[in-house]
Structure formats: C-alpha cells, structure tokens
C-alpha cells in the first residue's frame, strides 16, 4: 500500500513536467508562424525550446521562430521593431519598459480561453495577490508573468569571519549596519578598493534605492500623482548616505568597480555582500558550484533604516510575456495558447532557471519551499510593492542615476541635486 | 558637321554609361542616407512618439524651441565641443608628427604604419571595451600612471570623476584614430614632389626649415581634409560614451549630442525631439563639409 501511495505521489509530482500540450482546435490545418523575441538566458532557452517543441507536436500547423537577444539590447530591438510595425508576435521586457506598450495600445489583452483560464477572475485567482496589477488596464489583463523578482542581501560568511565578524549575529539589519560592517570588511591598496564589504546595484535606482527613501517616508510620486519627490528629509538622508559611501566619503564602493553580484559568485575575497534575486543561486551554482555547495553563503532580508517609518523591502520587478496587437487574430490566439502552455511549468522554470512565476501553485510547491532562502525572498516580496512604472519611468531612472551619482562621484551638494531631480522629474512627467 | 555630331554622340554615350555606373550608388545613397535625412527633418516638425499608433501632430517649430531652451541640450553641445577640441588638438598634431617621423624613417616604415593603424581596424565597441578593462580602478591605467609617477595606490578615477571621464573618452579616440590620420598625412607628404625638397636641400635648408617652409604649406589640402574629417568624426562620436555610461560612468559630463539623440529616441521614445537634435547636428556637419569643399577648390585653383 505504502509503495502504491509513493508511486502515485511521485507520478503526481512529476506529471506537470510531462503535461500534454493542448491541441488548439482553431489552429487545425491553418498555417501559423509565431515569432518570439526574448532576452538571452541559456537555461531558459533550453527549457522553452523543449516546451515549444511539445506544443508544435500537438499543433503541427504551427511553427515558432524563437529568437534571443542580449539583455542590454533587447529593449532597443523590440522598440525599433514595433516602431516599424514589424514587432514580434510575443516578447518580454521589464515591466517599466513594457508599460509603454500597454499605454500605446501595442499589445493585445490575454485571450483567457486560449491561455487555459476560464475567464479573467480565474486567471487572477491563480496568481499571488497584486502580481497582475501592473498589466491590468481598463479591466483587461495584458500580459502573463514570466518572472517576478525581488532582491535580498547575499552574504559571504568566510569574508565576515575573516574580518572578525560573526555572520549569524553581525549580518546587517539596517543601512547603518551596512555602512559599519562594510567599513570593517573593506580592504584597500591606497585609495583603490581590493575588497568591498557591500556595493549597490547601479544603476537600478527605481528598484533598489527608492525603497530606502520610502522607508523614511519619502516618495517618488505622491499617491494622488500631483507632486513628485516628496519628503525632502528622507531623500537628503539617502543622498548623504551615498556621498558617505562613495569615493569622496568613506570610499566603500563605486559604480565603476565590477558589478557586485558578478564578483560575489567568484568567492575570491572581493566582496562580502551584494543584492540579487533568487535567480542568483542558479548563476552561482553554474559559475562556482564548489562555493554554492560550500554552505559559506547565506541570504538575509533587504535592510531597513534604524529610524524607518515603515517597512519597505527591495521593490520587485517583473518580466511579462506580451502579445502584439497587430498580429492577426489567429496568431494571437496561437500565441496565448503557447504562452499558457509554457507558463504552466512554473516549477520547472524555478528548478532549471531559478526564476519565480508568482502563481499560488508555485509558492505552495515543494520545489519553491526547498529552494535555499526562498522564504527570505517570499517574505520580502509579500511586504513589498512593484517598482514604479509609467510612461516616463526609463527617463526617471536615468534622472535618479544622475542625481545620486552627481552627489556620490562629483561632489554636488545633496540639496542642489535634489532640487534638480525634482525639476527634471516634473518636466519628464509633463512631457509625456 | 559630321565629326562634331559624332563627338556629341560619343559624349552622350559616355554620359549614359556614367549614369549606369553611378546609379546603384545613387539608389543606395537615396534609400539609406538621403531619405532618412529628409525624413528626420520632416519628423522634427511633429510631436511624434516612437510607439504611438496615433497620427503625429504637426507642431511647427515647437520641438526646436523646446530643444534650444533645454539645459540638457546645451550640456550636450558643451560635451560635444569639449570632446571635439580635446581630441582635435592632440590627434591633429600627433598624426602630423608621426607622419613626418615615419616618412623620414629609412627602415621599418611599413611596420610602424601597421602598428599605428592597427587600433583603427577594431570596432569602436571593442576599443571601448578594451579601455573599460584598463580604466577599471584596479586596471592597467592606474597601475601604469602610478608606476610612472611613483604614486602607489592613487585611484585616478578615470571613469567615476566628471573631468577624468571626459579625458578618458578623448584618450580612447586619439588612440583609435591616430593611425588612420597618420596614414592620410603620409599620403599627403608623399604627393609633395621630391624635386622641391631636393632644391631646398641644395640651397642649404635644414630639416626644420624644410618642414615649415616646404612640407607644411604644400600639405595644406591634406591638413584641411584631416581637420574637417577629425571634426566630423568627433561630432559623430557615440560608442565610447555609450559604453562608458553603461558601465557606471556619470552621464552628464560625456552626454554628447549623439548620445542625447539616442536616449531621447530610444529611452524617452520622443522621436520628434531626437530628430531636431539630429537636424541641428547635420546642419553643423554640412557647414564643415562646405568649408572643406570651398578650401579644396581654392587650393585646386591655386595649383
């Protein structure tokens, strides 16, 4: 009996991986070619190509042209494609870039039936609360989440011990701790840093720095949308923190050193702490399996200020798969059916690519719970909110970079940088 | 009458063949250069957004007014002018110096030319990536300068300091194009008849006198060509600034007009405003080309 239960349990667990791709009756005998443009990720490409093959087997009249582009270039390529009315049938970008496609009517609403849902409510019920909000406009859903990511603090225990710290007790809980711990860990050859305690993820200011301001009561755009850069004291405190952190202050890090998350995986005594998402675990496992298996790293929550007025973890951001509104209706239907099938495999995406699709099923799954430190990410995500997105979000991100880095690197007074930031942000929003 | 008629026929026949040979080039130029230029000028009068499906609204000179009144554009004009001057002076004089030295070499001319020219065959992106590695705080640039100056441990902040990042972009450009302009000067020097130099030598002129009184005046068409080409190249600079800012360098000091055009079009999706900046840059470069043509014609007439 026990053996039978075990076999049934195993079959139940493995079954989704071998789920039969749906045969879409509307596509029978009709030649449809679907073009997908997505960013490079070898593990995801392998998985998605397999899922696409399964879909094609069930729908032999469909062909899929799956094209990948480097992450740094895909936005320009997709924008140029759509500007020439020659965009792909399916694409994905970060939400603060994708929003403009919804805003300009360039993407089609989800075909719920084709994607495997009964209706909009059924689709919403299958995802964690609020995770579809960024792609809901006028009572319709315009995308399916490929991944939603938030960052927490990765920590190298060896480096902590080397600096005379106990990682389990001394890990930073506050931004003041981050600075103090970094001062203990940093090593320099003259002015040149050879080991950093922590460094930020430049230039992701909307994702990772705005929450620091929000913890202190400041806001990028007020809730009524009428004022921008509110709560000067909060902004000035964070700007001053960057000045103290940078080369003109305590010289603990700078945007021109190699990206923190890249050197963290090397475990070559170069950095003790960096911010990254759950996906970093897969990258670490691939790049440095010995370090991954060593147990010498851990993940702790995104720090809060000592005098924080509210808890705000790192913002989460997402990639949503979207469908071109200019594609023929039949192609759109085929595209949603394919996406519905691909994204049913959330556990495989997590297991093989380490990306999180925010479905209730995935968050309840054993695969998610067994992923190291998934609880840290899940808890921070539950307390957090999506990154700011709007028609001018890319411009605002660059204005934030300019303000923070002018203070950090060029010695501009924080109050002056803040005034310019407010003026430019207002102008950017008015110029939409 | 008959011979004249047949001469005219031959002329017409030649002209027809001339058109036939030029036609592919003209078609290519019209589609890929002339049409985009006209289109950019036309677009600059519209409130056109890259992703919008709505018909763009004609707004006359409003985009020009917005651009010309924006602090951001004038910062870009300043960045472009600083870069142009900062590159022009060393690039022009070093190319001339190396060309003179190489021309006077008895052995190893080809090797010296090849060595100097080799960075020019690299794409701008590859060149910028190589320099990014060298300009990293722990890279070769700091090590070399600190070794030369006996200043161990000093971070010269090649990419993070607003002033130094401008110098860094200039260094990359001079390094990349030095060989190219040296070759142009070598060609120009080669065109100066030996008899002129030999006559000056027989009159007892020394190397400095020969250079300033013979070589330099006769090199005038080449110096004008090189000057205008350097200026135009500098105004079109993009990849180095783009890659440096993508790698953490501050934007404002190196936000040259081309980078501003790119960001306005691809990041802000405001193709109308980007077209205004493109048109202004185009007019500036057209002016420089016109000056070059005028000077070249004057030189030809004098010769």
XYZ file of C-alpha atoms in Angstrom, chain A residues 48-411:
364
model
C 11.351 26.960 -23.558
C 12.556 25.322 -26.766
C 11.533 21.959 -25.344
C 8.120 23.294 -24.336
C 7.692 24.854 -27.779
C 8.532 21.523 -29.435
C 5.862 19.847 -27.310
C 3.339 22.496 -28.324
C 4.215 22.097 -32.003
C 3.790 18.322 -31.729
C 0.244 18.875 -30.534
C -0.349 21.598 -33.154
C 1.641 20.605 -36.247
C 0.414 23.509 -38.370
C 2.166 25.969 -36.030
C 5.803 26.988 -36.446
C 7.656 29.016 -33.837
C 10.642 31.231 -34.524
C 12.319 31.718 -31.120
C 14.937 34.487 -31.222
C 17.100 35.623 -28.298
C 18.923 38.937 -27.882
C 21.363 40.183 -25.222
C 19.559 41.739 -22.229
C 21.190 45.112 -22.851
C 19.976 45.290 -26.441
C 16.532 43.725 -26.468
C 14.642 46.874 -25.484
C 16.032 48.845 -28.436
C 15.333 45.957 -30.810
C 11.742 45.498 -29.643
C 11.045 49.254 -29.712
C 12.547 49.572 -33.212
C 10.524 46.542 -34.390
C 7.240 47.972 -33.117
C 8.063 51.479 -34.387
C 8.380 49.953 -37.865
C 5.133 47.981 -37.318
C 7.217 44.825 -37.615
C 7.262 43.681 -33.997
C 7.289 40.007 -32.974
C 4.120 38.142 -32.010
C 5.434 37.517 -28.485
C 8.047 39.468 -26.499
C 9.065 40.277 -22.958
C 10.792 43.227 -21.317
C 10.965 44.636 -17.810
C 7.594 45.997 -16.686
C 8.707 49.615 -16.501
C 9.638 49.354 -20.165
C 6.629 47.233 -21.158
C 4.118 49.623 -19.670
C 4.554 51.976 -22.623
C 3.427 49.178 -24.954
C 0.168 48.849 -22.994
C -0.215 52.621 -22.801
C 0.168 52.950 -26.583
C -2.215 50.096 -27.416
C 0.553 47.972 -28.926
C -0.279 44.771 -27.046
C -3.343 42.564 -27.043
C -5.362 41.558 -23.963
C -4.984 37.973 -22.789
C -7.212 35.503 -24.600
C -8.185 33.721 -21.385
C -9.648 30.634 -23.017
C -6.662 30.141 -25.313
C -4.255 30.626 -22.389
C -6.043 27.948 -20.354
C -8.174 30.056 -17.997
C -11.945 30.173 -17.715
C -12.024 33.971 -17.512
C -10.178 36.975 -16.044
C -11.216 36.122 -12.477
C -9.950 32.564 -12.874
C -6.590 33.868 -14.107
C -6.309 36.345 -11.230
C -7.187 33.615 -8.751
C -4.235 31.530 -9.917
C -1.677 34.279 -9.254
C -0.499 35.767 -5.967
C -2.375 38.921 -4.963
C -1.376 42.053 -6.855
C 1.055 40.331 -9.214
C -1.039 41.018 -12.306
C -1.859 44.621 -11.321
C 0.902 46.207 -13.466
C -0.568 44.679 -16.616
C -4.231 45.380 -15.880
C -5.635 48.337 -17.798
C -9.280 49.137 -18.449
C -10.453 45.861 -16.894
C -8.268 43.660 -19.095
C -5.022 41.777 -18.484
C -2.261 42.429 -20.994
C 0.491 40.021 -20.036
C 1.458 36.764 -18.369
C 4.289 36.885 -15.794
C 7.475 35.203 -16.955
C 9.206 36.156 -13.744
C 8.789 38.447 -10.801
C 11.975 39.172 -8.950
C 12.925 40.900 -5.758
C 16.399 41.270 -4.314
C 17.716 40.397 -0.912
C 21.231 40.512 0.513
C 23.630 37.692 -0.390
C 26.386 37.351 2.184
C 29.754 35.570 2.148
C 30.291 34.033 5.589
C 34.032 33.424 5.083
C 34.738 37.098 4.489
C 32.693 38.031 7.547
C 34.749 35.666 9.730
C 37.965 36.934 8.138
C 37.002 40.463 9.245
C 36.361 39.216 12.789
C 32.574 39.233 12.420
C 30.049 36.525 13.161
C 27.830 36.275 10.065
C 24.908 34.840 12.009
C 24.891 37.683 14.533
C 26.551 40.562 12.719
C 24.755 40.426 9.386
C 23.351 43.895 8.619
C 19.766 44.559 9.581
C 19.870 48.312 8.983
C 21.521 50.626 6.453
C 23.620 51.974 9.297
C 24.821 48.380 9.878
C 25.622 48.020 6.165
C 27.957 51.029 6.339
C 29.546 49.964 9.642
C 30.082 46.349 8.564
C 31.451 47.498 5.183
C 34.000 49.689 6.979
C 35.203 46.639 8.914
C 35.446 44.439 5.826
C 36.845 46.830 3.217
C 40.475 46.461 2.147
C 42.345 48.963 0.018
C 45.626 49.430 -1.726
C 45.950 53.148 -1.111
C 42.699 54.569 -2.478
C 41.964 51.529 -4.644
C 39.496 49.114 -3.087
C 40.623 45.498 -3.274
C 37.809 44.058 -1.126
C 34.393 45.608 -0.725
C 32.025 44.952 2.162
C 28.907 45.809 0.173
C 28.108 47.640 -3.007
C 24.853 48.778 -4.565
C 23.406 47.557 -7.861
C 23.958 50.554 -10.059
C 22.013 51.937 -11.881
C 18.827 50.250 -10.652
C 17.727 53.183 -8.533
C 13.977 52.684 -9.039
C 14.218 49.076 -7.920
C 16.696 49.302 -5.123
C 17.215 52.870 -3.888
C 13.697 54.328 -3.947
C 12.687 51.797 -1.217
C 15.396 53.300 1.019
C 13.673 56.677 0.602
C 10.214 55.181 1.153
C 11.357 53.577 4.416
C 11.936 57.120 5.685
C 8.586 58.442 4.456
C 9.683 59.959 1.136
C 8.015 59.248 -2.178
C 8.962 59.382 -5.826
C 5.457 60.316 -6.953
C 2.780 61.123 -4.385
C -0.249 58.845 -4.152
C -2.509 61.401 -5.819
C 0.074 61.733 -8.597
C 0.181 65.522 -8.194
C 3.614 66.002 -6.646
C 6.964 64.385 -7.212
C 9.962 63.772 -4.930
C 8.167 64.348 -1.664
C 9.677 64.115 1.814
C 12.910 66.051 1.349
C 14.411 64.873 4.653
C 14.174 61.250 3.500
C 15.730 61.963 0.096
C 18.521 64.034 1.624
C 19.346 61.316 4.129
C 19.700 58.737 1.345
C 21.684 61.133 -0.880
C 24.029 61.839 2.033
C 24.383 58.103 2.615
C 25.546 57.692 -0.992
C 28.007 60.580 -0.600
C 29.456 58.983 2.550
C 29.573 55.567 0.894
C 31.320 56.725 -2.279
C 34.914 57.623 -3.167
C 34.613 61.176 -1.789
C 33.409 59.834 1.544
C 34.410 56.578 3.222
C 35.360 55.089 -0.148
C 33.481 51.798 0.261
C 32.281 51.308 -3.321
C 31.505 52.994 -6.609
C 29.585 52.313 -9.848
C 32.804 51.873 -11.809
C 34.003 48.785 -9.931
C 32.921 45.439 -11.418
C 29.255 44.766 -10.612
C 28.954 43.397 -7.070
C 26.729 40.426 -7.914
C 29.154 39.270 -10.606
C 32.187 39.130 -8.329
C 30.201 37.709 -5.406
C 29.839 34.316 -7.128
C 33.599 34.074 -7.716
C 34.256 33.848 -3.950
C 37.691 35.376 -4.437
C 37.673 37.592 -1.353
C 36.485 40.570 -3.410
C 33.072 41.348 -1.904
C 31.140 40.221 1.157
C 27.604 41.358 0.339
C 25.579 42.051 -2.774
C 21.930 42.476 -3.679
C 20.356 39.977 -6.034
C 17.342 37.821 -6.726
C 16.653 34.147 -6.217
C 17.922 33.563 -9.764
C 21.438 34.347 -8.492
C 21.512 30.926 -6.832
C 21.326 29.214 -10.234
C 24.024 31.502 -11.613
C 26.248 30.795 -8.612
C 25.637 27.076 -8.998
C 26.655 27.317 -12.652
C 29.626 29.640 -12.221
C 31.058 28.271 -8.976
C 29.411 25.020 -7.859
C 32.005 24.496 -5.112
C 31.007 27.790 -3.472
C 27.311 27.030 -3.974
C 27.677 23.688 -2.192
C 30.044 25.005 0.498
C 27.375 26.445 2.771
C 29.560 29.547 3.053
C 26.896 31.911 1.800
C 23.525 32.989 3.064
C 20.720 35.369 2.175
C 19.286 37.945 4.559
C 16.405 40.407 4.124
C 16.802 43.802 2.465
C 17.983 46.192 5.237
C 15.801 48.903 6.779
C 16.838 52.238 8.317
C 17.087 52.399 12.126
C 14.525 55.217 12.129
C 12.384 53.798 9.301
C 8.771 54.940 9.486
C 7.594 51.936 7.501
C 8.982 48.637 6.344
C 9.770 48.674 2.635
C 11.797 45.822 1.167
C 13.501 45.988 -2.205
C 10.907 46.622 -4.920
C 10.067 43.690 -7.093
C 10.087 43.979 -10.840
C 8.825 41.692 -13.496
C 9.044 40.452 -16.999
C 5.682 39.734 -18.588
C 5.183 37.902 -21.846
C 3.016 40.072 -24.102
C 1.363 39.558 -27.482
C 1.493 42.018 -30.369
C -1.914 43.622 -31.000
C -1.038 43.981 -34.700
C -0.608 40.239 -35.197
C -3.543 38.516 -36.960
C -6.216 37.272 -34.536
C -5.425 33.625 -35.205
C -1.731 34.249 -34.476
C -2.698 35.998 -31.245
C -4.802 33.014 -30.232
C -1.945 30.645 -31.014
C 0.466 32.895 -29.106
C -1.691 32.911 -25.953
C -2.203 29.159 -26.190
C 1.569 28.640 -26.447
C 2.263 31.023 -23.545
C -0.430 29.385 -21.450
C 1.232 26.024 -22.002
C 4.783 27.248 -21.420
C 3.955 29.121 -18.231
C 2.105 26.148 -16.735
C 5.571 24.814 -15.953
C 6.419 27.227 -13.156
C 8.225 24.598 -11.098
C 10.491 23.731 -13.999
C 11.269 27.406 -14.552
C 12.226 27.622 -10.888
C 14.165 24.384 -10.847
C 16.077 24.900 -14.098
C 16.274 28.688 -14.462
C 15.682 29.806 -10.844
C 13.068 32.355 -11.850
C 9.854 32.800 -9.937
C 6.484 32.948 -11.632
C 4.150 34.318 -8.976
C 1.470 31.642 -9.113
C -0.153 30.335 -5.974
C 0.692 26.830 -7.117
C 4.402 27.613 -7.299
C 4.558 29.376 -3.934
C 2.845 26.370 -2.342
C 5.067 23.862 -4.114
C 7.766 21.743 -2.537
C 10.210 22.899 -5.238
C 9.823 26.505 -4.109
C 9.988 25.681 -0.422
C 13.090 23.515 -0.933
C 14.968 26.276 -2.772
C 17.506 27.714 -0.318
C 16.368 31.006 1.240
C 13.171 31.141 -0.842
C 11.408 32.044 2.414
C 13.536 35.214 2.728
C 12.578 36.310 -0.793
C 8.905 35.337 -0.355
C 8.589 37.271 2.896
C 10.232 40.395 1.466
C 8.043 40.126 -1.640
C 4.888 39.873 0.452
C 5.853 43.088 2.295
C 6.963 44.960 -0.815
C 5.471 46.511 -3.898
C 6.169 46.597 -7.594
C 8.762 49.012 -8.952
C 7.451 52.374 -10.203
C 6.267 52.068 -13.777
C 4.767 54.647 -16.077
C 5.270 56.300 -19.436
C 8.357 58.181 -18.180
C 9.876 55.516 -15.904
C 13.001 54.915 -18.021
C 13.708 58.648 -18.058
C 13.103 58.901 -14.300
C 15.522 56.024 -13.694
C 18.216 57.968 -15.568
C 17.416 61.141 -13.605
C 17.800 59.243 -10.335
C 21.138 57.896 -11.533
C 22.276 61.401 -12.409
C 21.215 62.826 -9.033
C 22.713 60.089 -6.845
C 25.920 59.749 -8.812
C 26.470 63.513 -9.034
C 26.440 63.558 -5.228
C 28.450 60.360 -4.870
C 31.084 60.982 -7.541
C 31.132 64.656 -8.498
C 30.716 66.286 -5.094
